[in-house]
PDB file of C-alpha atoms in Angstrom:
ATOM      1  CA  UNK A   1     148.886  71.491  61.655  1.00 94.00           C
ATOM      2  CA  UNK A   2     150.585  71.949  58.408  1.00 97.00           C
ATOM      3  CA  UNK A   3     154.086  70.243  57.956  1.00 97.00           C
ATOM      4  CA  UNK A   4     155.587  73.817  57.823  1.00 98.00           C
ATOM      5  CA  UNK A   5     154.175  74.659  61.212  1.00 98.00           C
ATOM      6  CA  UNK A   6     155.511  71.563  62.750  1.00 98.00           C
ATOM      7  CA  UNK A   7     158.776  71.747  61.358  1.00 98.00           C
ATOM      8  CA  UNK A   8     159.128  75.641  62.741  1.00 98.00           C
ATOM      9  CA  UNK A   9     158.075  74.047  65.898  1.00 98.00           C
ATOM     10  CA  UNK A  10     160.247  71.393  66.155  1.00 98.00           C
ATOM     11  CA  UNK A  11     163.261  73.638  65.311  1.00 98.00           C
ATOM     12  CA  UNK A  12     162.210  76.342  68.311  1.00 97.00           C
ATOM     13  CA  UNK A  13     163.729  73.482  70.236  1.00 98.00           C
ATOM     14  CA  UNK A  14     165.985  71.424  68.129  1.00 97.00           C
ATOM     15  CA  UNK A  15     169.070  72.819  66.151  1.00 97.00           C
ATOM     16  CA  UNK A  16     171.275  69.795  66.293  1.00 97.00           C
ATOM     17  CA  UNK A  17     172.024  68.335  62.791  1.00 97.00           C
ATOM     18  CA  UNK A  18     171.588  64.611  64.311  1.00 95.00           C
ATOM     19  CA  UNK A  19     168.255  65.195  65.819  1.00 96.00           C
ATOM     20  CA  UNK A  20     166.717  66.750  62.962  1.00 98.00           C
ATOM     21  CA  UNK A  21     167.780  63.944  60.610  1.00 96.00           C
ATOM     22  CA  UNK A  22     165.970  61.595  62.947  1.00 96.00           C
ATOM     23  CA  UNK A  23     162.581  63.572  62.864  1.00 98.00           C
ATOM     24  CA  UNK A  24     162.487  63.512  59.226  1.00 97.00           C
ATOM     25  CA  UNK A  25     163.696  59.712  58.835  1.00 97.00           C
ATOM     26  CA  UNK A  26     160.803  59.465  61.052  1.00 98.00           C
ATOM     27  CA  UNK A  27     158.589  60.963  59.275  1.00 98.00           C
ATOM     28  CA  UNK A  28     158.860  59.737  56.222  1.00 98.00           C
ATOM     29  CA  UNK A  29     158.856  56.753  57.719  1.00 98.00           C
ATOM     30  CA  UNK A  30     155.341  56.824  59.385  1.00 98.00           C
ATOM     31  CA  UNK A  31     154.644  58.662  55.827  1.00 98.00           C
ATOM     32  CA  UNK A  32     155.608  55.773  54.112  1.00 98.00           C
ATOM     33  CA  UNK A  33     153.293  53.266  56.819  1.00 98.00           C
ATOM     34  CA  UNK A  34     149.808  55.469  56.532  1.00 98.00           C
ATOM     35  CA  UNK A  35     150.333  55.055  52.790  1.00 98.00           C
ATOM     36  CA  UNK A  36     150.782  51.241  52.666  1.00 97.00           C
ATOM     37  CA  UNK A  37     148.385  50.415  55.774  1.00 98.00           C
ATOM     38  CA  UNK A  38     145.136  52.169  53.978  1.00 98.00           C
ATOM     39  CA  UNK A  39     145.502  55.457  56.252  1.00 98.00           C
ATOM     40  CA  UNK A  40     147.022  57.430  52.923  1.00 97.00           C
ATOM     41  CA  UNK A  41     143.840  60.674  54.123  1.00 98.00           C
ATOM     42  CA  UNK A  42     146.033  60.369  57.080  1.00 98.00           C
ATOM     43  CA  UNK A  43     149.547  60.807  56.083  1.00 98.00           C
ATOM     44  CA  UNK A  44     150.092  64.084  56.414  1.00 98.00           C
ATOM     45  CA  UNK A  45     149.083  63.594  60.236  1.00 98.00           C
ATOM     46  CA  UNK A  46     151.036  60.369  60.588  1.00 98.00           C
ATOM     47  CA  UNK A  47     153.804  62.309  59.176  1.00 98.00           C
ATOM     48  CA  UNK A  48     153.682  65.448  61.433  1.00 98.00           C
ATOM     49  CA  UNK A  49     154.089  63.404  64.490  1.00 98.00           C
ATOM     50  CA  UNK A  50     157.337  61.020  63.158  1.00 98.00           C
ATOM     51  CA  UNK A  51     158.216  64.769  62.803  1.00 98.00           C
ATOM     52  CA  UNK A  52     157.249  65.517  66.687  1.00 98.00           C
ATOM     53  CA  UNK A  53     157.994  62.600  68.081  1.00 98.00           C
ATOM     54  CA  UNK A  54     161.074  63.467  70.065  1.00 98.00           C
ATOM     55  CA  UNK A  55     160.745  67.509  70.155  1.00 98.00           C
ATOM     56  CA  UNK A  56     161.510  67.549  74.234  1.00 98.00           C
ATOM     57  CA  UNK A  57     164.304  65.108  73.445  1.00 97.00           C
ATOM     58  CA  UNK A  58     167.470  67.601  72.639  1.00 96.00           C
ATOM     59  CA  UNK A  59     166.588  70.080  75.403  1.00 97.00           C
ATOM     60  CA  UNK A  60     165.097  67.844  78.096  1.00 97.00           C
ATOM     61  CA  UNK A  61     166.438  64.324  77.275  1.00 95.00           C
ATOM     62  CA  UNK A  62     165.089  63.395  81.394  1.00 96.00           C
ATOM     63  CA  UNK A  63     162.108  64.890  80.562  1.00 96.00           C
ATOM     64  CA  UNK A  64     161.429  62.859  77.524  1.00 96.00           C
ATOM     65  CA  UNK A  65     157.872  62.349  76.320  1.00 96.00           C
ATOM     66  CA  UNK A  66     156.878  64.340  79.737  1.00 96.00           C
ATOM     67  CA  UNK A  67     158.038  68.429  78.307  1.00 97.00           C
ATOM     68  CA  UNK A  68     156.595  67.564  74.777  1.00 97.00           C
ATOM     69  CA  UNK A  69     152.908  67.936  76.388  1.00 98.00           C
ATOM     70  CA  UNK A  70     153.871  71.528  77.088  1.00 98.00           C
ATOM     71  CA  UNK A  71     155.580  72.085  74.063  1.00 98.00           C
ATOM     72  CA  UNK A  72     153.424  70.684  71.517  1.00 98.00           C
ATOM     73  CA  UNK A  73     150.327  72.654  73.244  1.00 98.00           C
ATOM     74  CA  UNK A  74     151.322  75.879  73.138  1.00 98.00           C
ATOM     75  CA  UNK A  75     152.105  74.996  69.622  1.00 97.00           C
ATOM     76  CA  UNK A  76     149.167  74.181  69.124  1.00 97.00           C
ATOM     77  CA  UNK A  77     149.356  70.437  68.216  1.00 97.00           C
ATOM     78  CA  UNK A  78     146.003  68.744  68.351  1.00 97.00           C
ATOM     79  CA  UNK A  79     145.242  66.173  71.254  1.00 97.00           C
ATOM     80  CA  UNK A  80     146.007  63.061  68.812  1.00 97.00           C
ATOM     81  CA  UNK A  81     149.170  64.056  68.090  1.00 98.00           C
ATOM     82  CA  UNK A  82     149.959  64.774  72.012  1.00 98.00           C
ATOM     83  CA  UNK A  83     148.863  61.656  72.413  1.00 98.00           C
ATOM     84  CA  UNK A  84     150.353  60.039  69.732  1.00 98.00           C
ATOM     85  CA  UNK A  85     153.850  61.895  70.948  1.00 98.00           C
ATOM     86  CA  UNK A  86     153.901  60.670  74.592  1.00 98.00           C
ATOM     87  CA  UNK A  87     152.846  56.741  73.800  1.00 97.00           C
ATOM     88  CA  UNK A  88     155.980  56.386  71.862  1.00 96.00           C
ATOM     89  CA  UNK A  89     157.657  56.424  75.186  1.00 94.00           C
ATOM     90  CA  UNK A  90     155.410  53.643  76.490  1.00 94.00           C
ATOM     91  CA  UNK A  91     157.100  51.691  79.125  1.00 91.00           C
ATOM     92  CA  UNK A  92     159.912  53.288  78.762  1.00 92.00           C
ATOM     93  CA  UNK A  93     159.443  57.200  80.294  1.00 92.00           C
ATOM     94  CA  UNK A  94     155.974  57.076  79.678  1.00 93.00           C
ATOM     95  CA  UNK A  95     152.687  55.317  81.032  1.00 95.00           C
ATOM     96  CA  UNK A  96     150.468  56.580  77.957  1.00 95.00           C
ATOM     97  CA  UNK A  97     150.148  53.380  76.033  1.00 95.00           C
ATOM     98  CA  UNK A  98     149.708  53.349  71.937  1.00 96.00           C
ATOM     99  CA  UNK A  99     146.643  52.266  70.742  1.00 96.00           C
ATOM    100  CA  UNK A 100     145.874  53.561  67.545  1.00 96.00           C
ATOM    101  CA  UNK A 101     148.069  51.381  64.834  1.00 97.00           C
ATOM    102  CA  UNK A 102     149.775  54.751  63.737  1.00 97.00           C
ATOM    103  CA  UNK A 103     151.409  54.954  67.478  1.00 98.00           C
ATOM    104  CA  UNK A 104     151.846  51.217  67.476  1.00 98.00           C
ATOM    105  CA  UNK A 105     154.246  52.129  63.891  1.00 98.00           C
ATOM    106  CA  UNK A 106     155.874  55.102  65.806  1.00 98.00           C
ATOM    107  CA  UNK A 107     156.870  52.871  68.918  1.00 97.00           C
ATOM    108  CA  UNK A 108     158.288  50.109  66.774  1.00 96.00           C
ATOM    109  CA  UNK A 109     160.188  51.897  64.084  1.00 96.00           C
ATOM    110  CA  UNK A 110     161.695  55.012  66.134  1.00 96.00           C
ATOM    111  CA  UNK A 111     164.713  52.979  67.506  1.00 94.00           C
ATOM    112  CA  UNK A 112     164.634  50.742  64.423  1.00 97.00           C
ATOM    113  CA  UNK A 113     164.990  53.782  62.164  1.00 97.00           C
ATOM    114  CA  UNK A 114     168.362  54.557  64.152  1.00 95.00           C
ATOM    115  CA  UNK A 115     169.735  51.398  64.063  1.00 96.00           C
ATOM    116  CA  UNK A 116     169.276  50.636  60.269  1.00 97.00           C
ATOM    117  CA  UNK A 117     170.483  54.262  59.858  1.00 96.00           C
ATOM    118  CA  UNK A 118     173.534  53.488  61.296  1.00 96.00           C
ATOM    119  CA  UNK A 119     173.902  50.000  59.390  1.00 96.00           C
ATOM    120  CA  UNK A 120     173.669  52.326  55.869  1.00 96.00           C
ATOM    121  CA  UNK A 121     176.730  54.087  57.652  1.00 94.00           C
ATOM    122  CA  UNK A 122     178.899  50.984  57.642  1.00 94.00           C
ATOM    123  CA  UNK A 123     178.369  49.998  54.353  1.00 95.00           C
ATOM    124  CA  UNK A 124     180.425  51.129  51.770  1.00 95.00           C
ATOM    125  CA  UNK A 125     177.622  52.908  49.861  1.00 95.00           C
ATOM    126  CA  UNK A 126     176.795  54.659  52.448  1.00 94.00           C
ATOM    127  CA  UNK A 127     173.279  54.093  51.674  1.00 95.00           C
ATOM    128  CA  UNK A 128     170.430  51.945  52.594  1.00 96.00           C
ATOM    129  CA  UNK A 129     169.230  51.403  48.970  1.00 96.00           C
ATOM    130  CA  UNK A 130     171.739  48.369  48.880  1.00 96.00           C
ATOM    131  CA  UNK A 131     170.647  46.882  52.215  1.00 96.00           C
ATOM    132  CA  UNK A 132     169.362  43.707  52.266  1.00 96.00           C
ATOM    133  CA  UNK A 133     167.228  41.713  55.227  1.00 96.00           C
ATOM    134  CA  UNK A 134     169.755  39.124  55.781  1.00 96.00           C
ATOM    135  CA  UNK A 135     172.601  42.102  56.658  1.00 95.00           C
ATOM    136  CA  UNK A 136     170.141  43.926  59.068  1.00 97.00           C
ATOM    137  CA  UNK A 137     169.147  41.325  60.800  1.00 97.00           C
ATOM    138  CA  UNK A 138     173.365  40.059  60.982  1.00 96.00           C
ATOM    139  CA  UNK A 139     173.359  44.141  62.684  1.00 96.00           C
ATOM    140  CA  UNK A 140     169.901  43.663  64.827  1.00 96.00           C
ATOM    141  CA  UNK A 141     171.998  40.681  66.598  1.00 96.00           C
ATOM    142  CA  UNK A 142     175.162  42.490  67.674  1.00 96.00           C
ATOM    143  CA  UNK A 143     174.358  43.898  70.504  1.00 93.00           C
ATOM    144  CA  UNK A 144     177.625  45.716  70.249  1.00 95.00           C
ATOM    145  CA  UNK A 145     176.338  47.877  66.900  1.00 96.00           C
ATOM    146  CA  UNK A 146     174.625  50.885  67.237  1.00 95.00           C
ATOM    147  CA  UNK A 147     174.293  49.700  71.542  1.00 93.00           C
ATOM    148  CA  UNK A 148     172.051  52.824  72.305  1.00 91.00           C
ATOM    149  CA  UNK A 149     169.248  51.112  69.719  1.00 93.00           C
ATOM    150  CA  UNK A 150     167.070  49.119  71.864  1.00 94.00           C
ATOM    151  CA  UNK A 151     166.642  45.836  70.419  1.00 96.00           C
ATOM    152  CA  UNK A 152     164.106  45.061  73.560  1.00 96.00           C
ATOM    153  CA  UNK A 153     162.123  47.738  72.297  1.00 96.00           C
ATOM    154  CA  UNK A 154     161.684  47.166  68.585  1.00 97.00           C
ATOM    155  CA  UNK A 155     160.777  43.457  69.501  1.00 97.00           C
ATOM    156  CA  UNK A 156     158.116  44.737  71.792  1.00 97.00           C
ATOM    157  CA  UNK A 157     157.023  46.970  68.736  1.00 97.00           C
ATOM    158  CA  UNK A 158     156.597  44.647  66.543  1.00 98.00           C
ATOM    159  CA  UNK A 159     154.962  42.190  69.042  1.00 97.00           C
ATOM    160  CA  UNK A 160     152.324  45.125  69.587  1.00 96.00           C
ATOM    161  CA  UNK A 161     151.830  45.426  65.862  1.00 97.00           C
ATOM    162  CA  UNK A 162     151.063  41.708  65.459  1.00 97.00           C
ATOM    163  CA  UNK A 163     153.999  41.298  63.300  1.00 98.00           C
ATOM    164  CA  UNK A 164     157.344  39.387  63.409  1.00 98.00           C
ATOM    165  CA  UNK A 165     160.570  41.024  63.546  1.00 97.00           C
ATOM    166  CA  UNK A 166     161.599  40.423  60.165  1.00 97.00           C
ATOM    167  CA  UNK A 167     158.147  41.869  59.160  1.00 97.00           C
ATOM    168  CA  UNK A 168     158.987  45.111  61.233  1.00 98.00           C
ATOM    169  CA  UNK A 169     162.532  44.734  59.928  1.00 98.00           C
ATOM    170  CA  UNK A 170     161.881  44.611  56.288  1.00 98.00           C
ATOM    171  CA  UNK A 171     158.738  46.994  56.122  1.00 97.00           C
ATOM    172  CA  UNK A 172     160.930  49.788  57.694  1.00 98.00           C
ATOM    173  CA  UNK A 173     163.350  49.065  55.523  1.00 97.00           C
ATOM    174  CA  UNK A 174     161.481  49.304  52.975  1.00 97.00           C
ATOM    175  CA  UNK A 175     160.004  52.593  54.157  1.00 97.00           C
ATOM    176  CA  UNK A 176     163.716  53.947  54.425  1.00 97.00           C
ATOM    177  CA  UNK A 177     164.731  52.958  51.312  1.00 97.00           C
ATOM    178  CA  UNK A 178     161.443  54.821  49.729  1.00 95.00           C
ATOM    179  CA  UNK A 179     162.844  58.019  50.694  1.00 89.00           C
ATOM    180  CA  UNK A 180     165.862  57.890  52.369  1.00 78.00           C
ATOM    181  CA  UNK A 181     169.775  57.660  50.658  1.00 72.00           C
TER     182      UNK A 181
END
């Protein structure tokens, strides 16, 4: 699937301006990981599923990671990305566990991606090119900012990664700041 066929995809069922900023933080994002992790053949793939990840999401929020097998085959997504797709749910409204590192990156950095997102709003540069570790993490501990960003679940991401937090933490920061304003 080329990334022009996944975006038209993913815009049959998402129009909001939010969502669609979060697909392509995403992918860039898992861009960004199959580059530095020695999977750069792959990053076009890795890519098109940050892009997918959450295609049931806007439409069929109770339905999440359940309506996106439906979706992504009839268009035509592959059974890796399916896969892929549903395991970033794991545990959460999904049984389909990751196991391939690229869904083990996808579970850990989707809700990061949102929170440090929303720390780059708070700043006065309105921009995560500024952002250091040591002000994330100061965000990652109030449980009051950006509440709807599970911090349960990027802990258990980076756990299934083998990495710390601050690993997790700084790599997707990293990744963000490759791309992202």
């Amino acid at each position: 699937m080329t990334r022009d066929e996944a975006w038209a995809l993913l815009t049959q069922y998402n129009h909001d301006a939010f969502h669609l900023k979060h697909a392509q933080t995403v992918e860039g994002v898992m861009r960004f990981f199959a580059n530095s992790l020695g999977y750069g053949d792959e990053a076009d793939f890795w890519a098109n599923v940050g892009l997918l990840h959450d295609i049931d999401f806007e439409q069929w929020p109770d339905q999440h990671c359940v309506k996106c097998v439906e979706l992504l085959t009839k268009g035509g997504a592959d059974e890796r990305t399916i896969h892929a797709v549903v395991s970033h749910g794991y545990g959460i409204c999904a049984d389909v566990e990751p196991t391939h590192e690229m869904e083990k990156v996808l579970f850990a950095s989707d809700e990061l991606t949102g929170l440090i997102g929303a720390a780059a709003l708070m700043r006065p540069s309105k921009s995560v090119q500024d952002m250091e570790l040591k002000s994330l993490k100061k965000k990652y501990k109030d449980k009051k900012f950006a509440a709807g960003c599970s911090r349960e679940v990027i802990s258990r991401g980076a756990e299934q990664l083998g990495w710390t937090l601050d690993e997790l933490l700084e790599r997707t920061l990293e990744a963000m700041k490759s791309f992202y304003e």
